[in-house]
Short mmCIF file of C-alpha atoms in Angstrom, two decimals:
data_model
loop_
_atom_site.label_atom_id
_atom_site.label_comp_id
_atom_site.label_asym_id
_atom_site.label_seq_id
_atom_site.Cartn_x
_atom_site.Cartn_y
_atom_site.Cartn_z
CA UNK A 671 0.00 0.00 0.00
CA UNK A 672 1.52 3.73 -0.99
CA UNK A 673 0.05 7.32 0.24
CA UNK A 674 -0.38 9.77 -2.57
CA UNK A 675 1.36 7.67 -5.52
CA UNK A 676 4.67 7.60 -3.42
CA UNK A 677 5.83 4.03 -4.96
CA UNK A 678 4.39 4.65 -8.58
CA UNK A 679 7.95 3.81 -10.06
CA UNK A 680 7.38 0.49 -7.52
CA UNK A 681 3.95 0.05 -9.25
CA UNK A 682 4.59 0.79 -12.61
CA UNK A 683 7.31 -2.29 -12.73
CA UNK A 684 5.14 -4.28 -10.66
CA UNK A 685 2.40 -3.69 -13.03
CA UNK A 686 4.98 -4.68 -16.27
CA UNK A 687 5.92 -7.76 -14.53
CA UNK A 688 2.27 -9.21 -13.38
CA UNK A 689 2.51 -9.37 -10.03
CA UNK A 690 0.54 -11.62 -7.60
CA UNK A 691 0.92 -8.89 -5.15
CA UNK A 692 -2.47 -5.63 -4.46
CA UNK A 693 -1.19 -2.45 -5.39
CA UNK A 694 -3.30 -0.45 -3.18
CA UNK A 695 -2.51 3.50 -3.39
CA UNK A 696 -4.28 5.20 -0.36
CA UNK A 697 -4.99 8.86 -1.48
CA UNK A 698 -5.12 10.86 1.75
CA UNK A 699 -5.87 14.29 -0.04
CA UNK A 700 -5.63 14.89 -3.53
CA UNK A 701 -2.21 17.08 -4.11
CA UNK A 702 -4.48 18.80 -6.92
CA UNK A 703 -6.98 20.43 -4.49
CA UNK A 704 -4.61 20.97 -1.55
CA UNK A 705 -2.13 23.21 -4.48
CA UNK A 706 -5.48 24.60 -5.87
CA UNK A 707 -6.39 25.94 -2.49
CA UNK A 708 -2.70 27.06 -1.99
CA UNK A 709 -2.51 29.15 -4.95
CA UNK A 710 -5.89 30.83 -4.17
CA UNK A 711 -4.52 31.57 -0.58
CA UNK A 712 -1.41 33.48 -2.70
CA UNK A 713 -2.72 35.06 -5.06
CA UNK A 714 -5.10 36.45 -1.83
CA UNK A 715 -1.63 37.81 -0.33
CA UNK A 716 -1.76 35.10 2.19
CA UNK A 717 1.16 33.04 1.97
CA UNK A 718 4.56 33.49 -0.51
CA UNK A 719 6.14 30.26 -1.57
CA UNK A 720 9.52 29.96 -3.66
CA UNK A 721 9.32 28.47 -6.95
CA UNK A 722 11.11 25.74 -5.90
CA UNK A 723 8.22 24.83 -3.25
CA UNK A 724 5.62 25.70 -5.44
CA UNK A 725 7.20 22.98 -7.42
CA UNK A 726 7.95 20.15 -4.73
CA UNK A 727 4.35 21.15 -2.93
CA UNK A 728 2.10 21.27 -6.57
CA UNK A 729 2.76 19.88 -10.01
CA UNK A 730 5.22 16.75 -8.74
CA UNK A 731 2.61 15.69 -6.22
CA UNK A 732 -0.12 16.37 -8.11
CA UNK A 733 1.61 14.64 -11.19
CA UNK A 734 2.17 11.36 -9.00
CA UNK A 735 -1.45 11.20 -7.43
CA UNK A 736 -2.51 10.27 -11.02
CA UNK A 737 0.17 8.11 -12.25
CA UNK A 738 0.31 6.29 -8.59
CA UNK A 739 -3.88 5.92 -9.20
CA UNK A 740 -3.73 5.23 -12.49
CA UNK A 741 -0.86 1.85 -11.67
CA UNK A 742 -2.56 0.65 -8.88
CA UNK A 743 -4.91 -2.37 -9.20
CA UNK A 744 -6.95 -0.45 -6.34
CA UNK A 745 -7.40 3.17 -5.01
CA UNK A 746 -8.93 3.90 -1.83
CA UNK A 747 -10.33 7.82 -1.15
CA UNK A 748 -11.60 9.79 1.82
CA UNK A 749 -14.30 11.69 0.52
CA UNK A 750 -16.72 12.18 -2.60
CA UNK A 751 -14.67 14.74 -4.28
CA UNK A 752 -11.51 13.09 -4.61
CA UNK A 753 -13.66 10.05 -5.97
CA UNK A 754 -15.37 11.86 -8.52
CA UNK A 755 -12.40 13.71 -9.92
CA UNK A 756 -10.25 10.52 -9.94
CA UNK A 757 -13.46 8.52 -11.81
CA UNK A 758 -13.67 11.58 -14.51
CA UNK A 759 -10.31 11.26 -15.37
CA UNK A 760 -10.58 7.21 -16.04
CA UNK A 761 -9.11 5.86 -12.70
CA UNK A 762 -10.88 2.22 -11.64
CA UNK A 763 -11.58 0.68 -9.38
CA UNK A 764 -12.11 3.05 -6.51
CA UNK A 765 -12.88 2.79 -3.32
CA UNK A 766 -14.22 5.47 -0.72
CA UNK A 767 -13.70 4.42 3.32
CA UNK A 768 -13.57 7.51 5.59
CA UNK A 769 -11.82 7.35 8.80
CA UNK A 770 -12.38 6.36 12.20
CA UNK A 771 -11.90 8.09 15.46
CA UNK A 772 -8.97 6.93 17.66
CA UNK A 773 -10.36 4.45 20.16
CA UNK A 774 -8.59 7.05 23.37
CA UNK A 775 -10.59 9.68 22.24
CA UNK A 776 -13.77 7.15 21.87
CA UNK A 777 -13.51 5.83 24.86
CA UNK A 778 -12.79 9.53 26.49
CA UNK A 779 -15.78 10.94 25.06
CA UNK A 780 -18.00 8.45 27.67
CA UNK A 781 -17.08 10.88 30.26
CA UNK A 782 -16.86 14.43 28.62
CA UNK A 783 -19.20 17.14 30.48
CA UNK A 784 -21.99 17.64 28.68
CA UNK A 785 -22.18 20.88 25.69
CA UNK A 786 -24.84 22.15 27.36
CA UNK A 787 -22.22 22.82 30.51
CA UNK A 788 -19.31 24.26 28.90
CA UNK A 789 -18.87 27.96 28.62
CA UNK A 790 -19.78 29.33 25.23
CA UNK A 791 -17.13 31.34 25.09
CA UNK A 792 -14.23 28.70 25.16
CA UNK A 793 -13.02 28.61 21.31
CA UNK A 794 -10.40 26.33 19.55
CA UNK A 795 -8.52 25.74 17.08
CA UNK A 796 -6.87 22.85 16.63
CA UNK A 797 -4.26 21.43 14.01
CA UNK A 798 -1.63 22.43 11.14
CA UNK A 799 -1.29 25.83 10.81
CA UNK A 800 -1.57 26.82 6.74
CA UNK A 801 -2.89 28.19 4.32
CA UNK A 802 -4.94 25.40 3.01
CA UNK A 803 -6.51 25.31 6.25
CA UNK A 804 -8.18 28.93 6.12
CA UNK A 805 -5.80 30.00 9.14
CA UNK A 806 -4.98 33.10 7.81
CA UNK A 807 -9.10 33.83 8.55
CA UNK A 808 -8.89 33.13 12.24
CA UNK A 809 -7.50 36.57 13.02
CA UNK A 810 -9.62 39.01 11.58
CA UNK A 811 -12.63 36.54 12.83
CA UNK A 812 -11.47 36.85 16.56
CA UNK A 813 -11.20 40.07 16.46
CA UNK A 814 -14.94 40.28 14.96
CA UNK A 815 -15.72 38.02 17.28
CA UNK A 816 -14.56 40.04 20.64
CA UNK A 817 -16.25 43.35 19.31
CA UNK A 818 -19.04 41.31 19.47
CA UNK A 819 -18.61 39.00 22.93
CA UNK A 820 -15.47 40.78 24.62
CA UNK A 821 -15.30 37.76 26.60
CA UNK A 822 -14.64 35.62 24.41
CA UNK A 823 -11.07 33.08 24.93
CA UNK A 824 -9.51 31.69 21.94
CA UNK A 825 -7.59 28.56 22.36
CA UNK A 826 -4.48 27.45 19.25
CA UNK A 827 -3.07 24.11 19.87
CA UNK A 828 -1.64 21.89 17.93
CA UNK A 829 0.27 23.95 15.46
CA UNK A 830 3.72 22.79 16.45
CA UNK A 831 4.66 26.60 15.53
CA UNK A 832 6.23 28.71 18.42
CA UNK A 833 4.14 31.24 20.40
CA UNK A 834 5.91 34.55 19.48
CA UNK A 835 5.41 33.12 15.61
CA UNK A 836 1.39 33.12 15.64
CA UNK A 837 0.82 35.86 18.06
CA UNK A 838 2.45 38.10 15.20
CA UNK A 839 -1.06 37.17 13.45
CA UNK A 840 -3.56 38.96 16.03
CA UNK A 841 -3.26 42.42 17.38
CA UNK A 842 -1.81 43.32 20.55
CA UNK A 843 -4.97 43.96 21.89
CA UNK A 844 -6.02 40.08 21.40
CA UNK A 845 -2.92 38.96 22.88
CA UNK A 846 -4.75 38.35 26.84
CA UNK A 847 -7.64 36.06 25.09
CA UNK A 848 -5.52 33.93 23.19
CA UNK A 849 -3.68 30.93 24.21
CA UNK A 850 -1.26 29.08 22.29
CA UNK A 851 -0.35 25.13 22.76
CA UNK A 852 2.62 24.18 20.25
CA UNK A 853 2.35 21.00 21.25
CA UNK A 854 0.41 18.58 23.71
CA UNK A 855 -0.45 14.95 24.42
CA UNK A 856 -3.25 12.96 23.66
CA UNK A 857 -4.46 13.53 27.35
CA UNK A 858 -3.50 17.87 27.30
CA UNK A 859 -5.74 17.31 23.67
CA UNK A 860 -8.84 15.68 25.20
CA UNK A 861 -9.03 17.69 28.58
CA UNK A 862 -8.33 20.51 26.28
CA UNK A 863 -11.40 19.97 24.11
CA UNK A 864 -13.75 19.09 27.34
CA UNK A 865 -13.14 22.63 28.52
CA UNK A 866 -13.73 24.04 24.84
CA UNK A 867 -17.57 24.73 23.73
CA UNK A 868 -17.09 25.71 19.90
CA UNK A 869 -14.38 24.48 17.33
CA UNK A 870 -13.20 26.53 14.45
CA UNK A 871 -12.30 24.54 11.31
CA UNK A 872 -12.33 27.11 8.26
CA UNK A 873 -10.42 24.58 5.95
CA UNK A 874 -10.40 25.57 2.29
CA UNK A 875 -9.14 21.87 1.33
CA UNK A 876 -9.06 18.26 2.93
CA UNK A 877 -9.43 14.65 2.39
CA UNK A 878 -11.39 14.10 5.72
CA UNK A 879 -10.25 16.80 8.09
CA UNK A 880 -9.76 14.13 11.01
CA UNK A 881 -9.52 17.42 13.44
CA UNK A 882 -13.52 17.89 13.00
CA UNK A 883 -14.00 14.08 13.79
CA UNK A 884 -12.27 14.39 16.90
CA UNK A 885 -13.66 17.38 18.38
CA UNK A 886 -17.21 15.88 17.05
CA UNK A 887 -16.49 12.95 19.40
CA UNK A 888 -15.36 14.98 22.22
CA UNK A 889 -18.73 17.12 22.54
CA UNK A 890 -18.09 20.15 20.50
CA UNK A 891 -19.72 22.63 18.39
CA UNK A 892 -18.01 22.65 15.30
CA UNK A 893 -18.16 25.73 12.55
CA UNK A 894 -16.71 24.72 8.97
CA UNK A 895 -16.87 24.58 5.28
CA UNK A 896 -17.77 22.54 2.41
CA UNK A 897 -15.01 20.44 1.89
CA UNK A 898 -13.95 16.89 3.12
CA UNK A 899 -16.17 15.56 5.86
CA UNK A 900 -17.90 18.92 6.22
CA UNK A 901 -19.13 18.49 2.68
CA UNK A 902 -19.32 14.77 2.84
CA UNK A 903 -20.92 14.12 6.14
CA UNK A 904 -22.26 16.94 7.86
CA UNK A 905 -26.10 18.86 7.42
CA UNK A 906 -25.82 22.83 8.14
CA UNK A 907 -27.50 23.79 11.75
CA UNK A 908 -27.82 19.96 12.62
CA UNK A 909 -24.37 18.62 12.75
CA UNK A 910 -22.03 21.80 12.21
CA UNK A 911 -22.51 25.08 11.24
CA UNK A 912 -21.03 25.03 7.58
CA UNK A 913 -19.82 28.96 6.27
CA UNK A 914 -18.00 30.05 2.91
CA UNK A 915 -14.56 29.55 2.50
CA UNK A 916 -12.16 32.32 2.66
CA UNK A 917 -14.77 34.39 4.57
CA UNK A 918 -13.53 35.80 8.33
CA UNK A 919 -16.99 37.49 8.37
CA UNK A 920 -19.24 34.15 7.94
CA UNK A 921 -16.76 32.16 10.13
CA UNK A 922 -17.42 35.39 13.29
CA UNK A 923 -21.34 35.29 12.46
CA UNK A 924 -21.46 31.83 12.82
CA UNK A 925 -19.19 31.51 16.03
CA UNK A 926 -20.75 34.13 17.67
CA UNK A 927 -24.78 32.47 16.84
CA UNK A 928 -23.94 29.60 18.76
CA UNK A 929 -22.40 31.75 21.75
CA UNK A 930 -25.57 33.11 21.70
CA UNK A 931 -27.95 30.54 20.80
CA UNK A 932 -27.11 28.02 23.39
CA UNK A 933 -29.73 25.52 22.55
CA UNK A 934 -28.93 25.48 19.01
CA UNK A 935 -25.10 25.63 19.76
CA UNK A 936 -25.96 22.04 22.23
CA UNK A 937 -27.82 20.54 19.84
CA UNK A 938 -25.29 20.67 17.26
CA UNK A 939 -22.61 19.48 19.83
CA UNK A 940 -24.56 16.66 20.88
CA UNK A 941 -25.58 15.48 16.90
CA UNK A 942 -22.01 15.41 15.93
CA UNK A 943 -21.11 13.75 18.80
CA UNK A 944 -23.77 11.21 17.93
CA UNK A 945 -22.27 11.27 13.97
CA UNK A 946 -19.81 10.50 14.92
CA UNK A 947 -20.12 7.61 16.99
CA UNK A 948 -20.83 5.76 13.42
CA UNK A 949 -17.07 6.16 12.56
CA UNK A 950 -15.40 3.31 14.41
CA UNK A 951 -12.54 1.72 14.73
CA UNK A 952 -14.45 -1.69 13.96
CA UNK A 953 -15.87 -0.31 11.13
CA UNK A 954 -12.98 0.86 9.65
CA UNK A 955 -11.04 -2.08 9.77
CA UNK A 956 -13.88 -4.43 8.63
CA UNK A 957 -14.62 -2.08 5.24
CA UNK A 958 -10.37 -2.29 4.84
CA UNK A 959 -10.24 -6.13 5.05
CA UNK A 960 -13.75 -6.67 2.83
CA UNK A 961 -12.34 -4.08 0.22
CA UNK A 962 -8.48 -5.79 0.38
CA UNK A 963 -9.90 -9.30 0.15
CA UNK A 964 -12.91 -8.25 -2.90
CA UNK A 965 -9.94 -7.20 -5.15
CA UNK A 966 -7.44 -9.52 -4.33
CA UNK A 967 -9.78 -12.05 -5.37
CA UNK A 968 -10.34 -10.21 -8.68
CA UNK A 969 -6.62 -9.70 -9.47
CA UNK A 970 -6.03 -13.65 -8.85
CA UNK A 971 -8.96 -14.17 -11.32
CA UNK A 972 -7.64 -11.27 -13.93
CA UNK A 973 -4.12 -13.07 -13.47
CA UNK A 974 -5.65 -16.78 -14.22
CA UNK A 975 -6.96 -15.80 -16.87
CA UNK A 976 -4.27 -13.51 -18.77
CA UNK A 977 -2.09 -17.13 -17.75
CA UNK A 978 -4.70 -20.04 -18.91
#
């Protein structure tokens, strides 16, 4: 099994010489979309890459997520989009099995506090900190968001970027409700997300967005856009809150509803909690070894044949 066509030259000379063996590429992302959304972010005057990146980070990865699905004797996709541009362009067979929520944060999730106890206030962000992932929105939005609620408390973890490095994103004035977490364990993550009440997720690209599953799990309100799971999986005002991409305005109006709305803001919590109680560990690793096992089959067959 490869990620993103990383063994295509692997592939391709398996492929040439008939082998027994599943070549399974696992496409985590399509490099396609993630450059797409990386190139709207610059020409925006959000992020500056060197030519040299644009290179390594666009057209080669892009180029070997089609050759990688286009060897393989199987390609497996997170979400509908990535499926449906892969199909159009004459890639078969393909499979689509979304992730499943780490059993720790399953089995923490039995003893969260409930939304409807949290203080609506406590916002987070959680995970990589670039373009793709609408970051460069969360700024203005706070700041929207604290004319509105002054009270509100922003919470960044899981960046892996120093403090003094993303505080240069807010104003000075923002500085006292903000609070930065480079880095943290499994165990800082979850009691993290039990204090936490709304999650901010303003991605412009994913393949799942795994960050939205998690928080989902662990009780909270999550705000964010059309693209992986939030396009896939989850219904506006029932399971998330779903705004434009690339809009700071829509991502404040929609964190600052469910401040105020706090029935609406629990029921959403408590539906994507429920949502995501369907993504499992045990279903994930049955639809793996059914899919495996269905086209191993099928290339033993295809083989027999090409060799009777």
């Amino acid at each position: 099994m490869a990620s993103n066509g990383m063994l295509y030259p692997l592939f391709r000379k398996l492929k040439r010489k008939k082998a027994a063996a599943l070549l399974v590429n696992h496409v985590h992302g399509l490099s396609f979309f993630d450059y797409q959304a990386t190139v709207t972010e610059r020409m925006r005057g959000n992020t500056s890459k060197t030519c040299v990146h644009r290179w390594v980070t666009g057209a080669l990865p892009t180029r070997w997520d089609a050759l990688g699905s286009r060897v393989a004797d199987l390609t497996i996709v997170q979400n509908d989009r990535d499926f449906d541009f892969l199909a159009g362009h004459g890639v078969d067979p393909i499979v689509k099995i979304p992730l499943a929520v780490h059993p720790g944060i399953s089995e923490a999730a039995r003893s969260i506090s409930a939304p409807s106890t949290r203080n609506p206030l406590r916002l987070l962000w959680f995970g990589s900190w670039v373009a793709r992932k609408g970051a460069y929105y969360l700024p203005r939005a706070f700041e929207l968001i604290v004319d509105r609620c002054p009270d509100a408390h922003l919470t960044i973890g899981g960046t892996g970027l120093p403090e003094e490095r993303l505080r240069k994103y807010f104003k000075p004035s923002l500085w006292p409700r903000i609070n930065i977490l480079p880095r943290i364990s499994v165990e800082e993550q979850i009691a993290l997300f039990d204090r936490s009440s709304i999650f901010l997720f303003p991605s412009i690209s994913e393949g799942f967005g795994y960050a939205i599953l998690e928080a989902m799990s662990l009780g909270l309100a999550v705000v964010t856009t059309q693209t992986g799971m939030g396009s896939d999986y989850l219904r506006d005002g029932e399971t998330a809150s779903i705004v434009p991409f690339g809009s700071s305005l829509h991502l404040a109006n929609a964190a600052v509803r469910l401040i105020e709305d706090s029935r609406l803001r629990s029921s959403i919590a408590r539906k994507g909690q429920a949502l995501s109680g369907e993504f499992t560990i045990k279903r994930f690793t049955e639809e793996y070894a059914t899919t495996l096992e269905q086209h191993r089959v099928r290339k033993m067959q295809m083989l027999a044949g090409i060799h009777s």
